[in-house]
Coordinates of C-alpha atoms in Angstrom, one line a residue:
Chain A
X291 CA -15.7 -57.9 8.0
X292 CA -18.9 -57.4 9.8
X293 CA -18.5 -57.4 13.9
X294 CA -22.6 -57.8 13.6
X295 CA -24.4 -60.8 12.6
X296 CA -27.5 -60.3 11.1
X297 CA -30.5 -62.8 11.2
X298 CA -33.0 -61.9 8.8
X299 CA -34.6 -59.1 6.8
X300 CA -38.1 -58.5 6.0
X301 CA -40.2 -56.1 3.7
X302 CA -43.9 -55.0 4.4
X303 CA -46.0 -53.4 1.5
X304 CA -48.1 -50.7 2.8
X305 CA -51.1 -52.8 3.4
X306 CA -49.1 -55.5 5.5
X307 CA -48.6 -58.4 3.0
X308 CA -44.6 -59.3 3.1
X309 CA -43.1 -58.8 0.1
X310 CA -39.4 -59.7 0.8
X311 CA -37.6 -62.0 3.3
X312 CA -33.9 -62.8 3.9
X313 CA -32.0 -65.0 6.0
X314 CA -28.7 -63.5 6.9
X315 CA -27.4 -65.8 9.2
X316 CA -25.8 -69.6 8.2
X317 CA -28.6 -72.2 8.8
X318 CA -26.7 -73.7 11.4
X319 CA -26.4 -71.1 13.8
X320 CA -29.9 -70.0 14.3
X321 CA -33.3 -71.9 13.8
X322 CA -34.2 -71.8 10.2
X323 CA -37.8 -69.5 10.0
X324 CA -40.2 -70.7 7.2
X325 CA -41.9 -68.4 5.0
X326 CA -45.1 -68.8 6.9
X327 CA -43.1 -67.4 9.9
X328 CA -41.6 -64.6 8.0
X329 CA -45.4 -64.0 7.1
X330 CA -46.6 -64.2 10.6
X331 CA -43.8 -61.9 11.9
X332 CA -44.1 -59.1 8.8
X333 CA -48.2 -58.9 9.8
X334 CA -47.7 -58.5 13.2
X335 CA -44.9 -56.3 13.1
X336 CA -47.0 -54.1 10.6
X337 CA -49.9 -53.7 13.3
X338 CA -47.6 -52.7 15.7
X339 CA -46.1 -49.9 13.9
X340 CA -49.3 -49.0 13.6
X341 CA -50.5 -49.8 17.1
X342 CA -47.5 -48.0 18.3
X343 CA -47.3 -44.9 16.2
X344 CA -50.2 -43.9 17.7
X345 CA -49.7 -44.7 21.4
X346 CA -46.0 -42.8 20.9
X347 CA -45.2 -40.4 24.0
X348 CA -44.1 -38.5 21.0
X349 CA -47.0 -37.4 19.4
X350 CA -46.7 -37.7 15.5
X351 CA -43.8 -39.9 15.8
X352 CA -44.0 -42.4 13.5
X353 CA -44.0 -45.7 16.1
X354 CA -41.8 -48.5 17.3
X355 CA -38.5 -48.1 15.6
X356 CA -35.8 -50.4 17.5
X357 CA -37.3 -53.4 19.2
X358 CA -34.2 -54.4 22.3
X359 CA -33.8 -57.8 23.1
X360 CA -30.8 -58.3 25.3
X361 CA -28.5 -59.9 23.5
X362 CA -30.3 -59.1 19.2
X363 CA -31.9 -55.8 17.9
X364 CA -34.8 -55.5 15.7
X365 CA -34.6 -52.2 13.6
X366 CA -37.6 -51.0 11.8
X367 CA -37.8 -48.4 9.3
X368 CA -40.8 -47.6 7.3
X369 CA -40.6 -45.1 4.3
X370 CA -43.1 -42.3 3.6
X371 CA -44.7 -44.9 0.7
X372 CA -45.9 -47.1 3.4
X373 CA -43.3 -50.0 3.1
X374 CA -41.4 -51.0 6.3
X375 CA -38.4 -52.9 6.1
X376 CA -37.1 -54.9 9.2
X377 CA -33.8 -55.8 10.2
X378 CA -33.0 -58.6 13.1
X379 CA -29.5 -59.0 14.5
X380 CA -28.1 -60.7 17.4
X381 CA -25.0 -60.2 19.3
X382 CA -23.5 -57.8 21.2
X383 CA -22.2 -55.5 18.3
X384 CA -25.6 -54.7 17.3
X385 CA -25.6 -51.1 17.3
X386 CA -28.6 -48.9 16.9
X387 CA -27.1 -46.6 14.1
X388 CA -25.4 -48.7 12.5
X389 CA -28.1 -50.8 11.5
X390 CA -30.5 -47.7 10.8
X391 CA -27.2 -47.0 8.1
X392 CA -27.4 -50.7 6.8
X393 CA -31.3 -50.0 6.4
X394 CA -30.8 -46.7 4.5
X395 CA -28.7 -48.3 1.8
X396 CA -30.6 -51.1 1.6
X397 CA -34.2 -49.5 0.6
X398 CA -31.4 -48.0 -1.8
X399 CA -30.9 -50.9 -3.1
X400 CA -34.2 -51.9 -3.3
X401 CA -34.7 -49.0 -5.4
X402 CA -31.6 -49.8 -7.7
X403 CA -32.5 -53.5 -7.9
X404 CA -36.5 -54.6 -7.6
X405 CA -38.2 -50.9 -8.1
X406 CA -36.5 -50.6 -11.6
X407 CA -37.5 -54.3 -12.4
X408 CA -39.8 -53.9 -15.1
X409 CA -41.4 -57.2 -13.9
X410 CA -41.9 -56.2 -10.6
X411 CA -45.3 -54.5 -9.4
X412 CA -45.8 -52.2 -7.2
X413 CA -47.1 -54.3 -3.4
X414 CA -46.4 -57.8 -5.2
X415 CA -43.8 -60.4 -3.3
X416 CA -40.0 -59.3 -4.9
X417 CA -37.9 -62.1 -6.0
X418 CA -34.8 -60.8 -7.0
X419 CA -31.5 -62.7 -6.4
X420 CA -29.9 -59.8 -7.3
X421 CA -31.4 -57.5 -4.3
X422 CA -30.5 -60.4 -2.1
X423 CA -26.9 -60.6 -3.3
X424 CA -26.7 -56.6 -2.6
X425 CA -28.4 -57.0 0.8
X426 CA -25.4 -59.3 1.9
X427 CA -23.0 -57.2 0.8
X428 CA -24.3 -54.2 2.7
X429 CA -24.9 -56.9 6.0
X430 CA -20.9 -57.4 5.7
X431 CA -19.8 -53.9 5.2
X432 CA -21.8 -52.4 8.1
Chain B
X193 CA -26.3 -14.2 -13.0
X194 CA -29.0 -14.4 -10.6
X195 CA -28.3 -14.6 -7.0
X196 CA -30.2 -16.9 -5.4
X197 CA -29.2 -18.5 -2.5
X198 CA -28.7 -22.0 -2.0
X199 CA -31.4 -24.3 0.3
X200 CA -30.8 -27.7 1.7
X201 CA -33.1 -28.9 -0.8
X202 CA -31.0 -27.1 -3.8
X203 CA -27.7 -28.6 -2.1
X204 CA -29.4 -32.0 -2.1
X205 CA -30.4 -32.3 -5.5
X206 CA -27.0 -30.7 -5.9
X207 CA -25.2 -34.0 -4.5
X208 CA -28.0 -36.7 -6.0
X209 CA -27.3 -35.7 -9.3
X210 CA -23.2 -35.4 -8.7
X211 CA -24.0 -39.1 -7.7
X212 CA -26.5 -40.2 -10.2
X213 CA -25.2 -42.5 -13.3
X214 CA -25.2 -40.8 -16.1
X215 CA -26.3 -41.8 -20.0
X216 CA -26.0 -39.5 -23.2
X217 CA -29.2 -36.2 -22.6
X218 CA -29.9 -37.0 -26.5
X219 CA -30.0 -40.6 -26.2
X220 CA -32.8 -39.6 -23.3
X221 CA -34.3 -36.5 -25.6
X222 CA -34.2 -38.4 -28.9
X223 CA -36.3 -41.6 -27.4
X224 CA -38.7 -39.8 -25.6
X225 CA -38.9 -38.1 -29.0
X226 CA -39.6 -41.0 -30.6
X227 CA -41.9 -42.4 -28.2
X228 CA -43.9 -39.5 -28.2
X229 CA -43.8 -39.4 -32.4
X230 CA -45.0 -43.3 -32.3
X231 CA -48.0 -42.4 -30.0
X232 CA -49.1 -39.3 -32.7
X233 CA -49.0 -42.0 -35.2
X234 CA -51.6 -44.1 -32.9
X235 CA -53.7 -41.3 -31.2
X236 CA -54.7 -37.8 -31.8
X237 CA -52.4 -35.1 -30.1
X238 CA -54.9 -34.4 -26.9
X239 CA -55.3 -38.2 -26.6
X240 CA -51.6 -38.8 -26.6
X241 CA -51.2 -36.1 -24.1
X242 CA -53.1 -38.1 -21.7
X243 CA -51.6 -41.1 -22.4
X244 CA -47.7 -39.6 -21.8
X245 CA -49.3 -38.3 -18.2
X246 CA -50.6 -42.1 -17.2
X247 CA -47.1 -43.0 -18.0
X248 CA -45.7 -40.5 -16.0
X249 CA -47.8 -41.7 -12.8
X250 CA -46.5 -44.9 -13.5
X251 CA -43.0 -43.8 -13.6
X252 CA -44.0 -41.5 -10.1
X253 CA -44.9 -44.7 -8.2
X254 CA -41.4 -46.2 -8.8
X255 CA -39.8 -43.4 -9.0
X256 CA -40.6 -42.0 -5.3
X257 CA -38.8 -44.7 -3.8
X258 CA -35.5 -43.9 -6.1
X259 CA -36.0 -40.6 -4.6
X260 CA -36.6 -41.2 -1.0
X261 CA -33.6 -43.8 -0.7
X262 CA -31.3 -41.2 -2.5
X263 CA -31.8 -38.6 -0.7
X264 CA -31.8 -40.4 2.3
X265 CA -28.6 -42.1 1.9
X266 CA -26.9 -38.8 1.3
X267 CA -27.9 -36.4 3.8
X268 CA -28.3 -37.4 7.4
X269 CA -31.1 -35.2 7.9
X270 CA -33.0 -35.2 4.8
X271 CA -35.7 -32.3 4.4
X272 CA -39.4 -33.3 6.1
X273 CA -42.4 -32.0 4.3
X274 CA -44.5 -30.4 6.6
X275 CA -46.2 -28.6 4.3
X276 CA -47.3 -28.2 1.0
X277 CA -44.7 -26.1 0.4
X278 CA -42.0 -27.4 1.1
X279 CA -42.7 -30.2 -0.8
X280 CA -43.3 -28.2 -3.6
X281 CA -39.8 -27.3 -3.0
X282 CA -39.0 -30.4 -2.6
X283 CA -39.7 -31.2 -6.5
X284 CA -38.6 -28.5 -8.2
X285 CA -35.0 -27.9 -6.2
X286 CA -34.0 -31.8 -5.5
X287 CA -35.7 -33.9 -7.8
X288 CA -36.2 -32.0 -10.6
X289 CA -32.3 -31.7 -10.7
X290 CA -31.7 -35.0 -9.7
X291 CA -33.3 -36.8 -12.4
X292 CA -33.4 -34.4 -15.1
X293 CA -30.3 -32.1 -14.9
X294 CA -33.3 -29.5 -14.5
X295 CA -33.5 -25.7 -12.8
X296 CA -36.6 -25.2 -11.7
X297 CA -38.7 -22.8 -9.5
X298 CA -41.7 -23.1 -7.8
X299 CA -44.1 -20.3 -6.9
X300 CA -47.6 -20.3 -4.7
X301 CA -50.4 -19.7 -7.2
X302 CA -51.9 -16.4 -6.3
X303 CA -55.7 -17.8 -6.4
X304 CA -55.8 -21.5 -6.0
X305 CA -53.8 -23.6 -3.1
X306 CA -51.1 -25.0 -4.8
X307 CA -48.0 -23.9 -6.7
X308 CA -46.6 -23.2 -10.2
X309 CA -43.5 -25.4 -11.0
X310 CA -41.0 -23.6 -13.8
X311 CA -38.8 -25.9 -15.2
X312 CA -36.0 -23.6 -16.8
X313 CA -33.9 -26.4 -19.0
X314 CA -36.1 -29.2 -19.5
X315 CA -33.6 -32.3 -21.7
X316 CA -36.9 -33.4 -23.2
X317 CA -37.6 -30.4 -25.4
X318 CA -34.2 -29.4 -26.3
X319 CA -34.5 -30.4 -29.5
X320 CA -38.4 -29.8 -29.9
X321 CA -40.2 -27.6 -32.9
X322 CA -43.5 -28.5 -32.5
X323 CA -46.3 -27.9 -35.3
X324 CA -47.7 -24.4 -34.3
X325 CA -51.5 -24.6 -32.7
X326 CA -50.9 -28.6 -32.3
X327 CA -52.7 -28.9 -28.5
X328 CA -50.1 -31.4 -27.3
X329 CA -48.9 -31.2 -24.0
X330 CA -45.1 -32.7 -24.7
X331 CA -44.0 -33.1 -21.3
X332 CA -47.0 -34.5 -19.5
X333 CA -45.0 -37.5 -18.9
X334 CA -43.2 -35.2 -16.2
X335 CA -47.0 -33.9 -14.9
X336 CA -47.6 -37.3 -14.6
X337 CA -44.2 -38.2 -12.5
X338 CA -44.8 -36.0 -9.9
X339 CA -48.3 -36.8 -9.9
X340 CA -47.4 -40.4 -9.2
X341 CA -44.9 -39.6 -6.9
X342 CA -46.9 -37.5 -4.5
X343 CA -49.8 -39.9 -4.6
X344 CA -47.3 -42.5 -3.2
X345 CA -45.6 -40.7 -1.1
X346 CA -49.0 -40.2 0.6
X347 CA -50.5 -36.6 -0.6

């Protein structure tokens, strides 16, 4: 059983349109976001990745990777094709690698699940059930 | 037997392929033979040779992100292209392997920037006898991969 709870996921194309989002969490626990929040959130996240890969103190960098809130985590991760996926959790178990590991196998099963979709195109909003059935079962075993 | 040592990217495409699913190598051979025939029957052979590369690219700009997750999900560091060549690397040690079962080497080209990528077993041509002096380029489709690959990938 997971010890974190995950809110939300989100998926970026390269040119900042979301292409994927995810609750995680029950709809009682947490207010419910609508898809023009997820859309809001995904643009805005994409600028700052941007924004901040090039204001890094680390010069070639890559950006904002883990955004701390307290008591949540956000955890970015963008792949060399331009896609950044994002991953919310709340709560104190919210560790920083072991949401970068829940990232890792899911852009593997994105891969596995919406890349090999014939009927999926490249950029263009995913709506596979089957991804989002995988994503849960990574949430619960990290 | 030839003693060459192994890289982190050899050893990578080492463990992707141990952890690939597998399916029958004639089942893949015989229908990209057959693909390939149906397209003669369409175009002629130069035609069809472009054709099999556009494919490719369009199997390269899915198939990066197979790559990418793979390799990322198995090795905690996995290899960063900083340059050209390592990338070149890159393809011919880990992915060629990976996807195809393949050996390949890669060598600078002595007069141009780039580099020469030798693919020792290719599964696509092991059953191949080509009509001699026919200009078909069988394999494109595996020109074409990379090609895709690289362009999304951001090169």
């Amino acid at each position: 059983m997971s010890s974190t709870s995950y809110t939300y996921l989100l998926i970026t194309s390269r040119s900042g349109s979301l292409i994927y989002h995810l609750s995680l969490s029950p709809p009682s626990s947490s207010p419910a976001l609508t898809t023009n929040d997820y859309l809001r959130i995904g643009s805005t996240l994409h600028s700052l990745k941007a924004i901040t890969s090039q204001c890094s103190p680390v010069p070639g960098d890559g950006g904002m990777r883990t955004v701390d809130f307290g008591e949540g985590r956000m955890r970015v991760m963008q792949t060399e094709t331009g896609m950044m996926f994002v991953l919310a959790a709340r709560g104190g178990g919210a560790h920083d690698q072991t949401m970068a590991h829940c990232l890792t196998d899911i852009y593997a099963a994105w891969a596995d699940w919406v890349v090999k979709n014939p009927f999926w195109e490249v950029d263009m909003p995913a709506r596979g059930s089957r991804f989002g059935e995988e994503v849960k079962a990574i949430c619960q075993r990290h | 037997m030839s003693s060459s040592k192994a890289t982190p990217a050899s050893r990578l495409g080492d463990l992707a392929w141990s952890k690939s699913p597998r399916t029958s190598s004639e089942l893949f051979t015989l229908t990209y033979g057959s693909l390939v025939t149906f397209l003669l029957t369409l175009h002629p052979p130069s035609v069809v040779s472009a054709k099999l590369f556009s494919i490719g690219e369009s199997i390269g700009s899915r198939l990066i992100d197979d790559y990418l997750s793979k390799t990322r999900q198995l090795s905690s560091s996995p290899p960063q292209c900083s340059s050209f060549g390592m990338t070149a690397e890159a393809v011919s040690k880990t992915g060629m392997k990976m996807f195809l079962n393949a050996t390949a080497t890669h060598e600078a080209l002595p007069d141009a920037d780039g580099y020469e990528i030798h693919i020792k077993n290719n599964p696509l041509t092991s059953h191949l006898e080509l009509p001699p002096g026919m200009p078909l380029v069988y394999s494109n489709v595996i020109g074409g991969c990379v090609q895709g690959c690289l362009k999304s990938a951001g090169w």
